[in-house]
Coordinates of C-alpha atoms in Angstrom, one line a residue:
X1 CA 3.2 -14.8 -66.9
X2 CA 3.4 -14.1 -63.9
X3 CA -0.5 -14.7 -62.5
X4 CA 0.2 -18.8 -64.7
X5 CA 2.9 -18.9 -62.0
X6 CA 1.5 -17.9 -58.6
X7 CA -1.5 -20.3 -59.5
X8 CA 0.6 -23.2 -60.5
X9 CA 2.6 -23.0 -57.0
X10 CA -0.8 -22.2 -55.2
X11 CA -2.0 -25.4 -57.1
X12 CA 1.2 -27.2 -55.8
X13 CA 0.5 -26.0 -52.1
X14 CA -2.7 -27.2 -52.0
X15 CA -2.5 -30.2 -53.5
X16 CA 0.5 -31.3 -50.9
X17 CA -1.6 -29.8 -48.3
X18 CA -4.3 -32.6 -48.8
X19 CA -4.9 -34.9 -46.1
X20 CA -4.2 -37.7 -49.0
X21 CA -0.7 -36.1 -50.2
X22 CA -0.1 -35.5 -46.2
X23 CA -1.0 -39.1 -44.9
X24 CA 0.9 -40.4 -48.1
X25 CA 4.0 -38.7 -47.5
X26 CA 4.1 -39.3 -43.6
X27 CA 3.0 -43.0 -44.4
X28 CA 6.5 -43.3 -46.8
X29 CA 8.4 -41.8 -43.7
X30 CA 7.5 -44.2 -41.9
X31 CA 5.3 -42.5 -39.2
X32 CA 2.6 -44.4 -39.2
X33 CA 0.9 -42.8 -35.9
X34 CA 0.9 -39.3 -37.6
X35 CA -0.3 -40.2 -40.7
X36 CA -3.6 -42.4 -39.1
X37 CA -4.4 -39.4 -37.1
X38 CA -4.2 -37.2 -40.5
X39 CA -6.4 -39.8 -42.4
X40 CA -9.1 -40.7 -39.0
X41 CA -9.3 -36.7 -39.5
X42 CA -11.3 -37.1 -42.5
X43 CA -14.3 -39.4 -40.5
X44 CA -14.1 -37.2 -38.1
X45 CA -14.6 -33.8 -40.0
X46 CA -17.1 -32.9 -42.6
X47 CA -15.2 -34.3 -45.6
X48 CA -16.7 -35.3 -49.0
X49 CA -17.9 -39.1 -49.2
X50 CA -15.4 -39.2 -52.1
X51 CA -12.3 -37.8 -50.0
X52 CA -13.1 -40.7 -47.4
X53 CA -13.4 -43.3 -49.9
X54 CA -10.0 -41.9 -51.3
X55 CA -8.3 -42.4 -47.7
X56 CA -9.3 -45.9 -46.5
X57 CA -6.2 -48.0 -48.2
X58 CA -3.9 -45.2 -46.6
X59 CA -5.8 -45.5 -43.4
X60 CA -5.8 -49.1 -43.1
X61 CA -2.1 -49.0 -43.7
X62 CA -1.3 -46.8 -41.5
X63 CA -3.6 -48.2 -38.6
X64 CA -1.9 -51.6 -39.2
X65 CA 1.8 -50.5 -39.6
X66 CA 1.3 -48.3 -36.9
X67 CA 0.4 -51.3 -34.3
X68 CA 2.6 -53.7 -35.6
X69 CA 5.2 -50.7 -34.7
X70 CA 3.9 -50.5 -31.1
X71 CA 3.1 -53.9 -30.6
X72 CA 6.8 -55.0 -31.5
X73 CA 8.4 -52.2 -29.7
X74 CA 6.3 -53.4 -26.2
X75 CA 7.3 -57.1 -26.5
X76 CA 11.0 -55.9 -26.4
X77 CA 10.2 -53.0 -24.1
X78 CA 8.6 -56.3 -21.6
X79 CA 11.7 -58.8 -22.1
X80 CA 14.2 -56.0 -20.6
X81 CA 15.6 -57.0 -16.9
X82 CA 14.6 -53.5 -16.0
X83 CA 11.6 -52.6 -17.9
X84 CA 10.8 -48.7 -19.0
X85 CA 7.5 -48.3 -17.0
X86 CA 6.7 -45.4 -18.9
X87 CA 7.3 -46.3 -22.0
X88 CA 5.3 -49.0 -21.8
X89 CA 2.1 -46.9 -20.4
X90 CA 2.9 -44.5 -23.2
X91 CA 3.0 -47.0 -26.1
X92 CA -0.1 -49.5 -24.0
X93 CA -2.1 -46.1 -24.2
X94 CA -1.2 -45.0 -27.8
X95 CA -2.2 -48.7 -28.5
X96 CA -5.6 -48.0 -27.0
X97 CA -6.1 -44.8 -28.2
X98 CA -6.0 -46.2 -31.6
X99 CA -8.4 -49.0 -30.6
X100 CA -11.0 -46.7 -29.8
X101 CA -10.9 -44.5 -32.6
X102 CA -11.3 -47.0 -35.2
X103 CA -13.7 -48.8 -33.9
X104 CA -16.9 -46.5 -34.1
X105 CA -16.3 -46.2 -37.2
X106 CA -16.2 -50.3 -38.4
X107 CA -17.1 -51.7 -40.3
X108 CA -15.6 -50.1 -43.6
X109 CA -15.6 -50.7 -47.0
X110 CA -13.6 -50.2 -50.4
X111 CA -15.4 -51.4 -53.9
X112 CA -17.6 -53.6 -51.3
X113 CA -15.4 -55.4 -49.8
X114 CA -14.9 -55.0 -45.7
X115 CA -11.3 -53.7 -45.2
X116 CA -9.5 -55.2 -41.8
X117 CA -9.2 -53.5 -38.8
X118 CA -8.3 -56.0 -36.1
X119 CA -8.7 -54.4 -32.6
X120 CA -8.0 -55.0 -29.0
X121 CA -9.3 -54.5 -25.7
X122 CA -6.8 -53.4 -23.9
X123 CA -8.0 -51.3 -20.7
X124 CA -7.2 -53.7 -18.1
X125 CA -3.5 -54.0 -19.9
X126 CA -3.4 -49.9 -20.0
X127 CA -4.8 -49.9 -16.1
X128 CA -2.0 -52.2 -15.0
X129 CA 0.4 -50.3 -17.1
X130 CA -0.3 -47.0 -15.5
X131 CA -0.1 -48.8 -12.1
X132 CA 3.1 -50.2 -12.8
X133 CA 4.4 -46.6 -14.0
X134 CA 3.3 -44.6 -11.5
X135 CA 4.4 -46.9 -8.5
X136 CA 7.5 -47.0 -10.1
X137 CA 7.9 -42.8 -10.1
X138 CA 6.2 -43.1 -6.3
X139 CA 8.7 -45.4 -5.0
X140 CA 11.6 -43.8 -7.2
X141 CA 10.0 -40.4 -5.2
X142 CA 9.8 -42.0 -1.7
X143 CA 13.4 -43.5 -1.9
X144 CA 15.1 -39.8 -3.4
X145 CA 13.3 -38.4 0.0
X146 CA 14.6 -41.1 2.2
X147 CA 18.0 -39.3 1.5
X148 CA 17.1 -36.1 3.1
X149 CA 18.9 -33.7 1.0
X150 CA 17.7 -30.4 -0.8
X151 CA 18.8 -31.8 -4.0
X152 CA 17.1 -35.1 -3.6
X153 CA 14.2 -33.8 -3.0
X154 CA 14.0 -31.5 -5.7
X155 CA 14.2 -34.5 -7.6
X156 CA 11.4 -36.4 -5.8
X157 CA 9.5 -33.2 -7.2
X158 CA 9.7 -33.9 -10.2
X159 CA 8.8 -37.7 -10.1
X160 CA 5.6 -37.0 -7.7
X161 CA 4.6 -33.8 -10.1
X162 CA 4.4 -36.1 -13.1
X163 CA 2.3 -38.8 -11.4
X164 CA 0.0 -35.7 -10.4
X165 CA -0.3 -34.7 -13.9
X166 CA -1.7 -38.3 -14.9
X167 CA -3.7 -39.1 -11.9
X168 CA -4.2 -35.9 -9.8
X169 CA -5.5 -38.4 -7.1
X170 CA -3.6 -41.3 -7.0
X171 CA -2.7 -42.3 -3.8
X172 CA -1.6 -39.3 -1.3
X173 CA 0.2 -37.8 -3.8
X174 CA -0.6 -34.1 -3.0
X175 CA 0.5 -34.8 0.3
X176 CA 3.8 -36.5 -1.6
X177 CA 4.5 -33.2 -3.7
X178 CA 4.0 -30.9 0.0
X179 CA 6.4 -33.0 1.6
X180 CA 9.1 -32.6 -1.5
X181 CA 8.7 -29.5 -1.5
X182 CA 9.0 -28.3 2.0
X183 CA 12.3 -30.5 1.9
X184 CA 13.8 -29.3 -1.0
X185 CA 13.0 -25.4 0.2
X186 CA 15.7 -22.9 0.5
X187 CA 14.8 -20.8 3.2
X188 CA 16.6 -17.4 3.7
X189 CA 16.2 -15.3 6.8
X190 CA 16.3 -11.8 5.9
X191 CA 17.5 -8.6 8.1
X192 CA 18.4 -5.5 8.5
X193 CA 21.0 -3.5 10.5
X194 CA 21.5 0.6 11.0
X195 CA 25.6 0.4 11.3
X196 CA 25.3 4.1 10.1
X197 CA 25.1 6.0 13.5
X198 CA 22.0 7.7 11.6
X199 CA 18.9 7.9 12.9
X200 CA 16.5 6.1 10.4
X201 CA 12.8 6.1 9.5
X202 CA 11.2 3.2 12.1
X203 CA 9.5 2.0 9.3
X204 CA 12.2 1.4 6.9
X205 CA 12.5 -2.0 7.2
X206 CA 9.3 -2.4 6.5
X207 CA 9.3 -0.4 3.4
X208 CA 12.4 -2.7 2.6
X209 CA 11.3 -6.4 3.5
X210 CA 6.9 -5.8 2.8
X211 CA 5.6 -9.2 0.9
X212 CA 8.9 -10.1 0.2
X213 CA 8.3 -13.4 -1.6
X214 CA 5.3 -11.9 -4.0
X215 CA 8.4 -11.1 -5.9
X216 CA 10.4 -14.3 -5.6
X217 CA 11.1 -15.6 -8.8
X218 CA 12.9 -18.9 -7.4
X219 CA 10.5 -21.4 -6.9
X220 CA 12.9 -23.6 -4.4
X221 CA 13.3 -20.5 -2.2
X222 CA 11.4 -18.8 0.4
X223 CA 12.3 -15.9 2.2
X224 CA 11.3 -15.3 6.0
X225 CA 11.9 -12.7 8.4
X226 CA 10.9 -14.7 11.6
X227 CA 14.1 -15.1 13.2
X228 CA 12.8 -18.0 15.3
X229 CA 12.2 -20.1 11.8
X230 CA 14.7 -22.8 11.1
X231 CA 16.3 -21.0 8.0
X232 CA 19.6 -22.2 5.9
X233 CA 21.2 -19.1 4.7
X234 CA 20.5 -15.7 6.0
X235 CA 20.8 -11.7 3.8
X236 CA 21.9 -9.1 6.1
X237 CA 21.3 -5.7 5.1
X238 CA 23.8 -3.3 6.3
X239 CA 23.2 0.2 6.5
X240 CA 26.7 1.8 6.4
X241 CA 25.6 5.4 6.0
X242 CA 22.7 7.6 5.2
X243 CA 22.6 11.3 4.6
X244 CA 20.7 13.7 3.2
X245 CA 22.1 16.9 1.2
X246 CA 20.2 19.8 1.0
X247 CA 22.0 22.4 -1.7
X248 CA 21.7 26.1 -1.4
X249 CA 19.3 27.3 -3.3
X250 CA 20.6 28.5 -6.9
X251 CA 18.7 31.6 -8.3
X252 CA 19.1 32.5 -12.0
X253 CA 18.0 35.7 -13.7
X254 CA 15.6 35.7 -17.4
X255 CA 15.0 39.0 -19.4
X256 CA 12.2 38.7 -22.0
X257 CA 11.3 41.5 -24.6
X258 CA 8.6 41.1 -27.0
X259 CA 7.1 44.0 -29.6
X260 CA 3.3 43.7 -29.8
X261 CA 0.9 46.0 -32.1
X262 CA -0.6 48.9 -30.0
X263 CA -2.7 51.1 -32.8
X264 CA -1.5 52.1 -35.6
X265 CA -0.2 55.5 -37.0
X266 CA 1.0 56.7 -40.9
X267 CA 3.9 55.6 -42.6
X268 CA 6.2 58.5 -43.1
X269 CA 9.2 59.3 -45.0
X270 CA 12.7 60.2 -43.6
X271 CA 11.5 63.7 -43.5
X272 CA 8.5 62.9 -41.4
X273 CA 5.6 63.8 -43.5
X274 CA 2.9 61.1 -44.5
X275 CA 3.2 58.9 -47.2
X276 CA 0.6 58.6 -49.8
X277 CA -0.8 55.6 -51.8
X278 CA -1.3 56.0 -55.4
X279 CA -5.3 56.6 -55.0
X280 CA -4.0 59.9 -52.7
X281 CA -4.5 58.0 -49.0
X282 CA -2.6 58.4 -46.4
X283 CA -1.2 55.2 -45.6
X284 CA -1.4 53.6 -42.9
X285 CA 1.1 51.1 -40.9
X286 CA 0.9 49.0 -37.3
X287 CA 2.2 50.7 -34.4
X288 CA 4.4 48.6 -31.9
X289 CA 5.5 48.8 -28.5
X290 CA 8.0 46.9 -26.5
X291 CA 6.7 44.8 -23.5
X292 CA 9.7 44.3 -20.7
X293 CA 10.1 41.7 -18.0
X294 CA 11.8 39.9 -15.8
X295 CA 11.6 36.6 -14.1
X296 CA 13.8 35.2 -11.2
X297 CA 14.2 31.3 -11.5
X298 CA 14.6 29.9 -7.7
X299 CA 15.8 26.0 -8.0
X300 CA 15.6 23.9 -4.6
X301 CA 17.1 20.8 -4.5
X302 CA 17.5 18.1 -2.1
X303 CA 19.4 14.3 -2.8
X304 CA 19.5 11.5 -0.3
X305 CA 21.7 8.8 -0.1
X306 CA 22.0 5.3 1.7
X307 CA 24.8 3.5 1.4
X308 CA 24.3 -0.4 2.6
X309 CA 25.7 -3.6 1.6
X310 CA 23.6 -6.9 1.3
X311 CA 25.7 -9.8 2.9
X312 CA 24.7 -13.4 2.4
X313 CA 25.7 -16.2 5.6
X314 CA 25.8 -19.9 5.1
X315 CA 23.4 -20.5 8.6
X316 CA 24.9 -23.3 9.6
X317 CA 28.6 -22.9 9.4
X318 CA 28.5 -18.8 9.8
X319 CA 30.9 -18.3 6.9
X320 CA 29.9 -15.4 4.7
X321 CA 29.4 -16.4 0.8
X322 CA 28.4 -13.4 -0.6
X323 CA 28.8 -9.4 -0.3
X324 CA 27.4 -6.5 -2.6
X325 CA 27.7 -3.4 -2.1
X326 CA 24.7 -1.0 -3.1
X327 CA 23.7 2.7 -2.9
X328 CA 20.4 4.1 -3.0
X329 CA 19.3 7.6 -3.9
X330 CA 16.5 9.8 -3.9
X331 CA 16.2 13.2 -4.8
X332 CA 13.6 16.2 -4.6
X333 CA 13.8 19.0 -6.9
X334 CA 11.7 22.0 -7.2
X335 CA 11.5 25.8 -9.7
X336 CA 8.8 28.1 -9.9
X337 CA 9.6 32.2 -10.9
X338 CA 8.9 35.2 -9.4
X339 CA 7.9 38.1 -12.0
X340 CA 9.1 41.3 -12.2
X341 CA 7.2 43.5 -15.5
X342 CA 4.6 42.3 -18.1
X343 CA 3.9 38.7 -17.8
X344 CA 2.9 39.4 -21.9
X345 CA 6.8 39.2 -23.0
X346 CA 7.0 35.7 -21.4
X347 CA 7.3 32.7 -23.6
X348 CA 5.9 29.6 -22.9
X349 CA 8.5 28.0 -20.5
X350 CA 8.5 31.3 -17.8
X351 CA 4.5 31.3 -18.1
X352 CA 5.1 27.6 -16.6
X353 CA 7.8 28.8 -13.6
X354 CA 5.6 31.6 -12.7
X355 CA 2.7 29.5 -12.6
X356 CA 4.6 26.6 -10.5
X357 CA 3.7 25.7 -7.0
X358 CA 6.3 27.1 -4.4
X359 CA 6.7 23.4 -3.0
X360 CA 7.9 22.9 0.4
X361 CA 10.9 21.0 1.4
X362 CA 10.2 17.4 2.2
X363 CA 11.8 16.3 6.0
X364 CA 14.8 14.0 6.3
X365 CA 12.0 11.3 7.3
X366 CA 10.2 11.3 3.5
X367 CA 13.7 11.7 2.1
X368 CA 14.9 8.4 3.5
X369 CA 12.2 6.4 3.1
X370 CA 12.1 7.0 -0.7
X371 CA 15.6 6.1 -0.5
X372 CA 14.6 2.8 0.8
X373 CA 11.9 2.2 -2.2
X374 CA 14.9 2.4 -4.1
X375 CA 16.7 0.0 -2.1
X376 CA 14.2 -2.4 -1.9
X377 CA 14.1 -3.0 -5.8
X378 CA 18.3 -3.7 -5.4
X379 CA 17.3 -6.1 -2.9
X380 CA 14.6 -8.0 -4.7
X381 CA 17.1 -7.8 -7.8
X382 CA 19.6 -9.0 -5.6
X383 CA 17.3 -11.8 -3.6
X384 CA 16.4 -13.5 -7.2
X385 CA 20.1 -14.2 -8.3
X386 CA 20.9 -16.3 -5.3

């Protein structure tokens, strides 16, 4: 019963899956566009003669309800005071499109008789379309960066990036998009100062500020360090205090006993003599020793820590927006054992710490800097949420 069931709704899925069933339904919808391109899919493809043949009524319907659609919705689109550029490229070219993909394939037939198709040449109406739509973003582009505001221009961005995406070289367009987006930029200066009374690595604000923008995530801003650049807003890094910690070292003690078989001797009975097996042998049993040892764990540690806050200044009025205060840490730890007795009675873990290397303590310099890896990811983290 269940097999007559999954083939009946497979049946069903198929059958609505047809191009015919498909075209019919989006044809009673009323989307004409969709369901021509579902039944031209069938000339195009390698369908049966018989599945083509089954099409064309749905195909000329659609083709003429679909241009009788567009064609309507253009006159009205024309007779408004301010016409919809766009739209009327859109709709002009969707026209077109149409147009050319019926007409390789005319003339066409059903029971002998030639079916209508009435088409169009509409490339110099399409041309002027697209001229009338993309002067229209241009100048809407060029007037928006007239204004000379960040905002503005982001805007005029947008309008010269969509005429680029039509017609990568109409006009100076390229040029257009540069200009946008140098305007609409958000520069930030970016800085650091040692307000710790610490001497610091030379090179940590280099590890802090390296490549900076290859991890910009705001497309309208751009960092700079050049102090000399015109800039809007500017990050101060404060370093309020760095130290580094080094703990005495802590020393802990392990015992480890372990029995292991060292010959063997005879099993005897609680009045020491041998014991026997029942074929008259004396038997025989393992003999076990107990292996001893000691391990001392030595544990060095060192932590680091910079404390700093990352303060963000309006550049042209001086007036501080933004402060967060961060702290950064690093920290070296080291074991390894020293062995006292049989390394046999060690288990796994004590075989490792009396293997370890005795690692020497890394200066203040290495401590800091890894510090300010650290701090660097806060600041990126904190650079992409302005």
């Amino acid at each position: 019963m269940k097999n007559i069931y999954y083939r009946f709704a497979l049946f069903l899925f198929i059958v609505q899956c047809s191009p015919y069933k498909k075209a019919e339904s989006q044809l009673n919808k009323g989307d004409y566009a969709q369901a021509f391109e579902t039944s031209i899919n069938v000339y195009t493809k390698n369908y049966s003669q018989d599945k083509k043949e089954r099409q064309l009524i749905l195909l000329q319907n659609a083709y003429l309800n679909a241009n009788k659609k567009e064609e309507e919705e253009l006159k009205i689109l024309k007779s408004n005071l301010i016409p919809d550029y766009k739209r009327i490229y859109l709709v002009t070219k969707s026209l077109s499109n149409r147009y050319e993909k019926i007409r390789p394939l005319l003339p066409l037939y059903n029971n002998g008789k030639e079916l209508k198709f009435p088409t169009k040449d509409l490339q110099q109406a399409l041309a002027l379309a697209k001229e009338n739509y993309l002067n229209s973003y241009y100048n809407k582009g060029v007037s928006l960066l007239e204004r000379n505001n960040k905002a503005s221009a982001r805007d005029a961005y947008e309008y010269f990036q969509e005429i680029k995406e039509v017609d990568a070289n109409y006009r100076d367009i390229s040029f257009k998009l540069k200009e946008a987006y140098n305007q609409g930029l958000n520069i930030i200066l970016v800085g650091v100062k040692n307000n710790s009374g610490t001497y610091l690595p030379s090179d940590l604000p280099h590890t802090l500020l390296y490549n900076i923008n290859n991890y910009n995530k705001n497309f309208w801003t751009l960092f700079t360090l050049d102090f000399n650049e015109p800039h809007d807003e500017e990050v101060v890094i404060n370093i309020n205090g760095a130290f580094v910690n080094y703990g005495n070292e802590r020393i802990f003690t392990h015992n480890y006993e372990k029995d292991i078989i060292d010959g063997w001797e005879y099993l005897k009975d609680s009045r020491g003599f041998n014991i026997k097996d029942a074929d008259g042998n004396y038997i025989k049993v393992d003999r076990y020793v107990k292996l001893q040892a000691q391990v001392t764990e030595v544990i060095k540690q060192i932590d680091a820590v910079i404390n700093a806050t990352f303060q963000l200044y309006n550049s042209f009025t001086g007036n501080l927006i933004n402060t967060y205060p961060v702290t950064s840490r690093s920290e070296f730890k080291s074991a390894y054992g020293i062995l006292n007795g049989n390394r046999e009675a060690l288990d796994i873990y004590a075989l490792e710490l009396i293997n370890a290397p005795r690692i020497p303590y890394p200066n203040d310099r290495q401590m800091l800097t890894d510090c300010g890896i650290d701090l660097r990811n806060q600041l990126i983290n904190f650079l992409n949420s302005l």
